[in-house]
Short mmCIF file of C-alpha atoms and ligand atoms in Angstrom, two decimals:
data_model
loop_
_atom_site.label_atom_id
_atom_site.label_comp_id
_atom_site.label_asym_id
_atom_site.label_seq_id
_atom_site.Cartn_x
_atom_site.Cartn_y
_atom_site.Cartn_z
CA MET A 1 92.18 87.87 80.12
CA ARG A 2 93.31 90.21 83.41
CA ILE A 3 94.82 88.64 85.66
CA TYR A 4 95.98 90.27 89.07
CA PHE A 5 99.48 90.04 91.65
CA ASP A 6 99.20 93.07 93.21
CA ASN A 7 97.89 92.43 96.61
CA ALA A 8 99.80 93.70 98.45
CA ALA A 9 99.91 96.94 96.98
CA THR A 10 95.90 96.52 97.43
CA THR A 11 93.57 93.59 97.11
CA PRO A 12 90.34 92.85 95.36
CA MET A 13 86.56 93.55 97.74
CA HIS A 14 85.38 89.72 98.47
CA PRO A 15 81.58 89.44 97.06
CA ASP A 16 80.73 88.85 100.72
CA VAL A 17 81.74 92.25 101.69
CA ILE A 18 80.48 93.80 98.50
CA ASP A 19 76.51 92.61 99.75
CA THR A 20 77.41 93.54 103.52
CA MET A 21 78.14 97.25 102.66
CA ILE A 22 75.38 97.17 99.85
CA SER A 23 72.55 97.01 102.31
CA VAL A 24 74.11 98.76 104.62
CA MET A 25 74.52 101.72 102.65
CA ASN A 26 70.68 101.53 101.55
CA ASP A 27 69.10 100.86 104.50
CA GLU A 28 71.43 102.33 107.55
CA TYR A 29 72.16 105.04 106.47
CA GLY A 30 71.58 106.99 109.89
CA ASN A 31 73.85 109.38 111.61
CA PRO A 32 75.86 107.21 114.46
CA SER A 33 75.83 110.15 116.80
CA SER A 34 71.92 110.71 116.77
CA ILE A 35 69.81 109.24 118.85
CA HIS A 36 66.37 108.39 116.54
CA ARG A 37 66.23 104.53 115.77
CA HIS A 38 67.82 105.41 112.16
CA GLY A 39 71.12 106.18 114.21
CA ARG A 40 71.51 104.01 117.00
CA SER A 41 70.62 101.59 114.13
CA ALA A 42 74.05 102.87 112.41
CA LYS A 43 76.00 102.56 116.25
CA ALA A 44 74.89 99.68 116.73
CA ILE A 45 76.57 98.36 113.34
CA VAL A 46 79.87 100.57 114.51
CA GLU A 47 80.19 99.35 117.74
CA GLN A 48 79.67 95.44 116.53
CA ALA A 49 82.36 95.62 113.40
CA ARG A 50 84.56 97.37 116.25
CA LYS A 51 83.99 94.36 118.89
CA THR A 52 85.08 91.89 115.84
CA VAL A 53 88.91 94.03 114.77
CA ALA A 54 89.12 93.69 119.06
CA LYS A 55 88.68 89.56 119.49
CA THR A 56 90.71 88.89 115.91
CA ILE A 57 93.39 90.89 117.68
CA ASN A 58 92.83 90.24 121.21
CA ALA A 59 91.93 93.93 122.33
CA SER A 60 89.45 95.18 123.85
CA ILE A 61 86.68 97.25 122.28
CA GLY A 62 87.28 100.19 124.11
CA GLU A 63 91.31 100.34 122.24
CA ILE A 64 89.77 99.54 118.32
CA PHE A 65 89.31 103.23 116.60
CA PHE A 66 88.74 103.21 113.15
CA THR A 67 90.40 105.66 110.43
CA SER A 68 90.58 106.35 107.58
CA SER A 69 93.35 104.49 106.61
CA ALA A 70 96.51 103.12 108.31
CA THR A 71 98.66 105.85 107.59
CA GLU A 72 96.28 107.97 109.44
CA ALA A 73 96.33 105.25 111.85
CA ASN A 74 100.22 105.78 111.82
CA ASN A 75 100.56 109.24 112.21
CA MET A 76 98.49 109.21 114.82
CA VAL A 77 99.91 107.19 117.05
CA LEU A 78 103.70 108.71 116.55
CA LYS A 79 103.14 111.68 116.87
CA ASN A 80 100.38 112.01 119.44
CA ALA A 81 102.39 109.51 122.15
CA VAL A 82 105.23 112.22 122.04
CA GLY A 83 103.24 114.70 122.24
CA ASP A 84 100.79 112.70 125.48
CA LEU A 85 103.20 110.33 126.59
CA GLY A 86 106.06 111.96 127.22
CA VAL A 87 107.87 109.78 124.17
CA ALA A 88 111.48 111.94 124.30
CA ARG A 89 113.33 108.56 121.25
CA ILE A 90 111.72 107.06 118.11
CA ILE A 91 113.52 103.56 117.49
CA SER A 92 112.43 102.29 113.84
CA SER A 93 113.87 100.61 110.97
CA ALA A 94 115.09 101.59 107.82
CA THR A 95 112.67 99.15 105.94
CA GLU A 96 109.39 100.39 107.00
CA HIS A 97 106.65 101.93 105.33
CA PRO A 98 107.34 105.54 103.90
CA CYS A 99 104.04 106.85 106.45
CA ILE A 100 106.28 106.01 108.74
CA LEU A 101 109.42 106.94 108.10
CA GLU A 102 107.93 110.55 107.36
CA SER A 103 105.85 110.66 110.61
CA CYS A 104 109.18 110.36 112.60
CA ASP A 105 111.18 112.27 110.10
CA PHE A 106 108.33 115.17 110.42
CA ILE A 107 108.76 114.34 114.71
CA ARG A 108 111.91 114.58 114.57
CA ARG A 109 112.26 117.55 113.04
CA GLU A 110 109.49 119.72 114.50
CA TYR A 111 109.39 118.50 117.75
CA GLY A 112 113.39 117.53 118.10
CA VAL A 113 113.11 114.13 119.21
CA ASP A 114 115.50 111.55 118.71
CA TYR A 115 115.37 108.98 116.26
CA VAL A 116 116.61 106.16 115.91
CA LEU A 117 116.36 103.64 112.63
CA LEU A 118 117.96 100.13 113.22
CA ASP A 119 119.80 98.37 110.32
CA VAL A 120 117.94 95.38 108.66
CA ASP A 121 120.50 92.27 107.10
CA GLN A 122 120.13 90.96 103.59
CA TYR A 123 117.00 89.64 104.13
CA GLY A 124 115.52 92.40 105.81
CA HIS A 125 115.25 91.23 109.50
CA ILE A 126 116.34 93.90 112.22
CA ASN A 127 118.95 92.99 114.80
CA LEU A 128 117.44 92.51 118.10
CA GLY A 129 120.94 92.63 119.59
CA GLN A 130 121.24 96.18 118.57
CA LEU A 131 117.78 96.89 119.73
CA GLU A 132 118.27 95.16 122.98
CA GLU A 133 121.11 97.28 123.18
CA LEU A 134 119.70 100.79 122.19
CA LEU A 135 116.97 100.24 124.75
CA SER A 136 119.69 99.23 127.70
CA GLU A 137 121.74 102.17 127.61
CA SER A 138 119.36 104.62 128.20
CA ASP A 139 116.25 105.15 130.15
CA ILE A 140 114.58 108.31 127.80
CA LYS A 141 111.22 107.39 127.52
CA THR A 142 111.17 105.46 123.64
CA LEU A 143 108.43 104.46 121.45
CA VAL A 144 109.62 101.68 118.89
CA SER A 145 107.98 101.19 116.00
CA ILE A 146 108.37 97.88 113.85
CA MET A 147 106.27 96.81 111.61
CA HIS A 148 105.02 92.91 111.45
CA VAL A 149 105.32 91.77 107.79
CA ASN A 150 107.12 94.23 105.03
CA ASN A 151 105.00 95.50 102.03
CA GLU A 152 107.56 94.75 99.73
CA ILE A 153 109.63 91.85 100.08
CA GLY A 154 107.34 89.91 102.91
CA THR A 155 109.95 89.24 105.55
CA MET A 156 108.20 88.71 109.09
CA SER A 157 109.19 90.06 112.17
CA ASN A 158 109.34 88.55 115.25
CA ILE A 159 106.75 90.58 116.82
CA ASN A 160 106.88 88.30 120.59
CA ALA A 161 110.97 89.01 120.33
CA ILE A 162 110.41 92.93 120.07
CA GLY A 163 107.36 92.92 122.46
CA ASN A 164 109.31 91.14 125.10
CA LEU A 165 111.99 93.85 125.16
CA CYS A 166 109.75 96.23 125.13
CA LYS A 167 108.51 95.33 127.94
CA GLN A 168 111.80 94.35 129.95
CA TYR A 169 112.95 98.14 129.04
CA ASP A 170 110.02 99.78 129.84
CA ALA A 171 109.75 101.22 126.11
CA LEU A 172 106.10 101.16 123.82
CA TYR A 173 105.39 99.17 121.03
CA HIS A 174 103.95 100.32 118.28
CA CYS A 175 103.44 97.93 115.19
CA ASP A 176 102.29 98.56 112.01
CA ALA A 177 100.62 95.02 110.70
CA VAL A 178 99.20 96.53 107.52
CA GLN A 179 99.97 93.09 106.34
CA SER A 180 99.78 90.16 108.00
CA VAL A 181 96.03 91.44 110.05
CA GLY A 182 94.14 88.14 109.49
CA LYS A 183 96.18 86.29 107.49
CA TYR A 184 98.56 85.85 110.59
CA ASP A 185 97.62 85.65 114.61
CA ILE A 186 98.33 88.46 116.40
CA ASP A 187 97.95 88.82 119.93
CA VAL A 188 98.47 92.31 121.23
CA GLN A 189 98.41 91.49 124.71
CA ALA A 190 100.82 87.81 124.17
CA SER A 191 102.82 90.52 122.59
CA ASN A 192 103.45 93.03 124.97
CA ILE A 193 102.17 95.26 121.48
CA HIS A 194 100.32 98.97 122.58
CA PHE A 195 99.71 100.38 119.02
CA LEU A 196 98.87 98.66 115.98
CA SER A 197 97.44 99.58 112.73
CA GLY A 198 95.60 97.88 110.00
CA SER A 199 93.43 98.74 106.89
CA ALA A 200 90.47 96.84 105.57
CA HIS A 201 91.45 97.34 101.46
CA LYS A 202 94.75 94.97 102.15
CA PHE A 203 92.29 92.25 103.47
CA HIS A 204 89.34 91.92 100.53
CA GLY A 205 88.11 94.61 102.39
CA PRO A 206 86.93 98.57 100.96
CA LYS A 207 89.71 101.01 100.61
CA GLY A 208 89.45 104.21 103.24
CA ILE A 209 88.75 102.47 105.90
CA GLY A 210 91.48 101.57 108.64
CA PHE A 211 91.84 101.07 112.31
CA VAL A 212 94.03 101.54 115.53
CA MET A 213 94.05 99.48 118.72
CA ILE A 214 95.53 102.49 121.10
CA SER A 215 96.12 100.27 124.52
CA ASN A 216 93.80 101.40 127.42
CA ASP A 217 96.82 102.22 129.90
CA HIS A 218 98.21 104.52 127.26
CA MET A 219 95.48 106.42 125.74
CA LEU A 220 95.92 108.63 123.20
CA SER A 221 94.45 112.20 123.48
CA PRO A 222 92.05 112.81 119.19
CA PHE A 223 94.05 112.91 116.13
CA ILE A 224 91.84 114.71 114.80
CA HIS A 225 89.44 117.38 116.19
CA GLY A 226 85.83 118.00 116.48
CA GLY A 227 82.72 116.26 117.07
CA ALA A 228 82.86 113.55 120.07
CA GLN A 229 82.56 110.60 117.30
CA GLU A 230 84.84 107.70 118.21
CA ARG A 231 84.77 108.64 121.98
CA ASN A 232 86.06 111.69 121.06
CA MET A 233 88.71 110.43 119.89
CA ARG A 234 88.61 110.82 115.76
CA ALA A 235 86.00 113.63 115.00
CA GLY A 236 83.93 113.07 111.83
CA THR A 237 81.31 111.04 111.16
CA GLU A 238 81.77 108.00 111.18
CA ASN A 239 82.10 105.94 107.69
CA VAL A 240 79.73 103.32 108.45
CA GLY A 241 79.61 101.27 105.21
CA GLY A 242 83.31 101.25 105.33
CA ILE A 243 83.24 99.82 108.52
CA ALA A 244 80.81 97.20 108.45
CA GLY A 245 82.81 96.20 104.98
CA LEU A 246 86.17 96.55 106.80
CA ALA A 247 84.61 94.04 109.78
CA ARG A 248 83.13 91.99 107.66
CA ALA A 249 86.31 91.46 105.53
CA LEU A 250 88.59 90.88 108.84
CA GLN A 251 85.81 87.76 109.58
CA ILE A 252 85.89 86.22 106.89
CA MET A 253 90.21 86.22 105.61
CA TYR A 254 90.12 85.53 109.76
CA ASP A 255 88.21 82.16 109.57
CA ASP A 256 89.38 81.04 106.64
CA ARG A 257 93.15 82.33 106.94
CA VAL A 258 94.52 78.71 107.26
CA ILE A 259 93.24 78.06 104.12
CA VAL A 260 93.78 80.47 102.63
CA LEU A 261 97.47 80.60 104.32
CA GLU A 262 97.67 77.10 102.73
CA HIS A 263 96.60 77.92 99.39
CA VAL A 264 98.78 80.95 98.68
CA LEU A 265 101.82 78.97 99.80
CA ASP A 266 101.13 76.70 97.51
CA LEU A 267 100.84 79.33 94.65
CA ARG A 268 104.15 81.02 96.29
CA ASN A 269 106.32 76.98 96.00
CA TYR A 270 104.91 77.03 92.50
CA PHE A 271 105.84 79.60 91.13
CA LYS A 272 109.70 79.88 92.68
CA GLN A 273 109.84 75.98 91.10
CA GLU A 274 108.56 77.01 87.68
CA LEU A 275 110.43 80.40 87.64
CA ASN A 276 113.66 78.12 88.52
CA SER A 277 112.88 75.95 85.45
CA THR A 278 113.42 78.90 83.45
CA GLY A 279 117.09 78.68 83.49
CA ILE A 280 116.88 82.47 83.83
CA ASP A 281 119.23 84.21 86.94
CA ILE A 282 116.32 84.43 89.87
CA ARG A 283 117.32 85.43 93.22
CA TYR A 284 114.78 86.00 95.56
CA ASN A 285 114.61 88.73 97.98
CA GLY A 286 113.94 88.90 101.81
CA ASP A 287 113.93 85.42 104.01
CA GLN A 288 112.84 82.47 101.95
CA GLU A 289 113.00 79.98 105.00
CA THR A 290 111.35 80.49 107.96
CA ASN A 291 109.99 84.01 109.22
CA PHE A 292 107.82 85.30 106.21
CA ALA A 293 105.11 86.41 105.31
CA ALA A 294 103.28 83.55 102.31
CA HIS A 295 101.60 85.93 99.90
CA ILE A 296 104.50 88.40 99.05
CA LEU A 297 107.31 87.38 96.67
CA SER A 298 109.50 89.59 95.15
CA VAL A 299 111.99 88.45 92.75
CA SER A 300 115.09 89.45 91.51
CA PHE A 301 115.74 89.25 87.80
CA PRO A 302 119.10 89.77 85.81
CA PRO A 303 120.72 92.76 84.78
CA GLY A 304 119.32 94.14 80.95
CA PRO A 305 116.69 96.06 79.14
CA LYS A 306 114.46 93.23 78.71
CA ALA A 307 114.52 93.09 82.55
CA ASP A 308 113.74 97.50 83.00
CA MET A 309 111.18 96.65 80.67
CA LEU A 310 109.53 93.48 82.48
CA VAL A 311 106.19 95.24 84.87
CA MET A 312 105.53 97.14 81.58
CA ASN A 313 105.80 94.31 79.05
CA LEU A 314 104.05 92.09 82.10
CA ASP A 315 100.72 94.79 81.93
CA ILE A 316 100.59 94.54 78.28
CA ALA A 317 100.03 91.07 78.82
CA GLY A 318 97.49 91.62 81.09
CA ILE A 319 98.99 91.13 84.37
CA SER A 320 99.69 93.66 87.30
CA ALA A 321 102.73 93.03 89.57
CA SER A 322 104.46 95.86 91.49
CA SER A 323 108.36 97.35 90.85
CA ALA A 324 109.78 97.58 93.40
CA SER A 325 111.90 101.51 92.44
CA ALA A 326 110.63 104.56 92.58
CA CYS A 327 111.68 106.39 88.77
CA SER A 328 112.61 110.10 89.56
CA ALA A 329 113.64 112.62 87.08
CA GLY A 330 113.46 110.10 84.46
CA ILE A 331 115.75 107.30 86.13
CA GLU A 332 114.49 104.75 88.12
CA GLU A 333 116.46 103.83 91.08
CA ASP A 334 116.13 100.94 94.06
CA SER A 335 113.85 101.69 97.16
CA HIS A 336 114.53 102.24 100.18
CA VAL A 337 113.65 98.33 100.84
CA MET A 338 116.48 97.60 98.47
CA HIS A 339 118.88 99.56 99.77
CA ALA A 340 118.30 98.65 103.17
CA ILE A 341 118.87 95.25 102.02
CA GLY A 342 121.69 95.66 100.22
CA HIS A 343 119.89 94.43 96.66
CA ASP A 344 122.12 94.87 93.68
CA ALA A 345 120.46 97.93 91.95
CA ASP A 346 122.05 96.75 88.61
CA ARG A 347 119.23 93.85 88.95
CA LYS A 348 115.19 94.53 88.63
CA THR A 349 113.22 93.97 91.28
CA ILE A 350 109.65 93.10 90.76
CA ARG A 351 106.97 92.04 94.34
CA PHE A 352 104.15 89.22 93.10
CA SER A 353 102.05 89.48 95.93
CA PHE A 354 99.03 86.04 96.17
CA SER A 355 95.68 86.06 97.27
CA ARG A 356 92.89 83.60 98.31
CA PHE A 357 91.37 84.45 94.55
CA ASN A 358 94.96 83.72 92.69
CA THR A 359 94.81 79.91 90.57
CA ARG A 360 97.94 78.17 89.41
CA ASP A 361 96.76 78.14 85.93
CA GLU A 362 97.13 82.22 86.25
CA ILE A 363 100.83 81.47 87.76
CA ASP A 364 101.52 79.45 84.63
CA PHE A 365 100.47 81.85 82.04
CA LEU A 366 102.32 84.55 84.38
CA VAL A 367 105.66 82.45 84.25
CA ASP A 368 104.68 81.13 80.61
CA LYS A 369 105.30 85.55 79.90
CA ILE A 370 108.38 86.01 81.58
CA ARG A 371 109.81 83.09 79.79
CA THR A 372 109.38 84.54 76.29
CA MET A 373 109.51 88.42 77.91
CA VAL A 374 113.56 87.69 79.04
N1 PLP B 401 102.00 100.41 105.71
C1 PLP B 401 101.71 99.17 105.20
C2 PLP B 401 103.03 97.84 105.38
C3 PLP B 401 101.56 99.10 103.66
O1 PLP B 401 101.35 98.38 102.91
C4 PLP B 401 100.85 100.26 103.73
C5 PLP B 401 99.87 100.07 102.46
O2 PLP B 401 100.52 100.10 101.40
C6 PLP B 401 100.28 101.24 104.71
C7 PLP B 401 101.14 100.67 105.76
C8 PLP B 401 99.45 102.03 104.51
O3 PLP B 401 97.97 101.92 104.65
P1 PLP B 401 96.67 102.52 103.89
O4 PLP B 401 96.35 102.26 101.94
O5 PLP B 401 95.45 102.02 104.94
O6 PLP B 401 96.89 104.33 104.06
#
């Protein structure tokens, strides 16, 4: 038996998505830029997919562009907002994904842009007061880049409050919504979000395809130059099968989001209940009360050689989960997120992340293994 509890890293594809992609790849092999029938038919698939994405986040169709990944989408927004929109300061947070942090670091070095990282509290929440203070004390053109759901600990930001502050102080708001798109309601207009990124492989779609929403009032120039694809915004022949798969996966996820959330929340609560009954000194990282995404549970185990080996031993037992540490020069170190929330570095954190395809029986198997291993 092989059990997959690493759905924040990537998700298994939904069978209907695979069917859709196979049929598109078989039949719709035309180049969307060609004006003959094969081309027009492929183009129609891309445009239908754009409509699906736009509708899901309440954007307009012309604001959606397909990219190779959310990493590309995030790079595009951050780098081109500086080049095109006169952004002279970026405010982000210490727990963002590396594709945000590394891009911001690059932008600071190359373009001399002011770059401020907000602290987070022990649960991973930014301090909205600190954000407001920074926005109010200067009228320098600012882009705020704060993610919706943290990929390591599941803590969920109040995107409405952040968007409102950005609106009040005339700042731009970019939201990395990779862990929440399709799973939680997002309304880019109501939340005053100017830029948003998503990635298909996080919601049971294929890898290598993502999207960026760029609001009409803050259009950017192309990030990749060449042909006129994506209305001149992103050159390169479109990944038609991937785009069709992204849209199908998003539609399924979005339509089923209420029952999926209920299911995933049940698995999370059941897992916590069973873990707590083992008598092991377990702690949970991230907000456990209100503002969290149900599919991510970051568990901190007491120090000791058994805990250090846990991810590996679970793997041997047939369970895939993820360690929240990076190994440098043979020494395991807490991730930047664990550092930012002040996690006790002697303890060992493992991220378990769930999807609609997990079951309570799998949780029973997992807890049984943890009980014997720790
Ligand atoms: N942002 C967050 C929050 C993520 O979890 C990930 C993927 O791990 C990314 C960005 C990058 O997404 P992609 O794999 O599409 O580049």
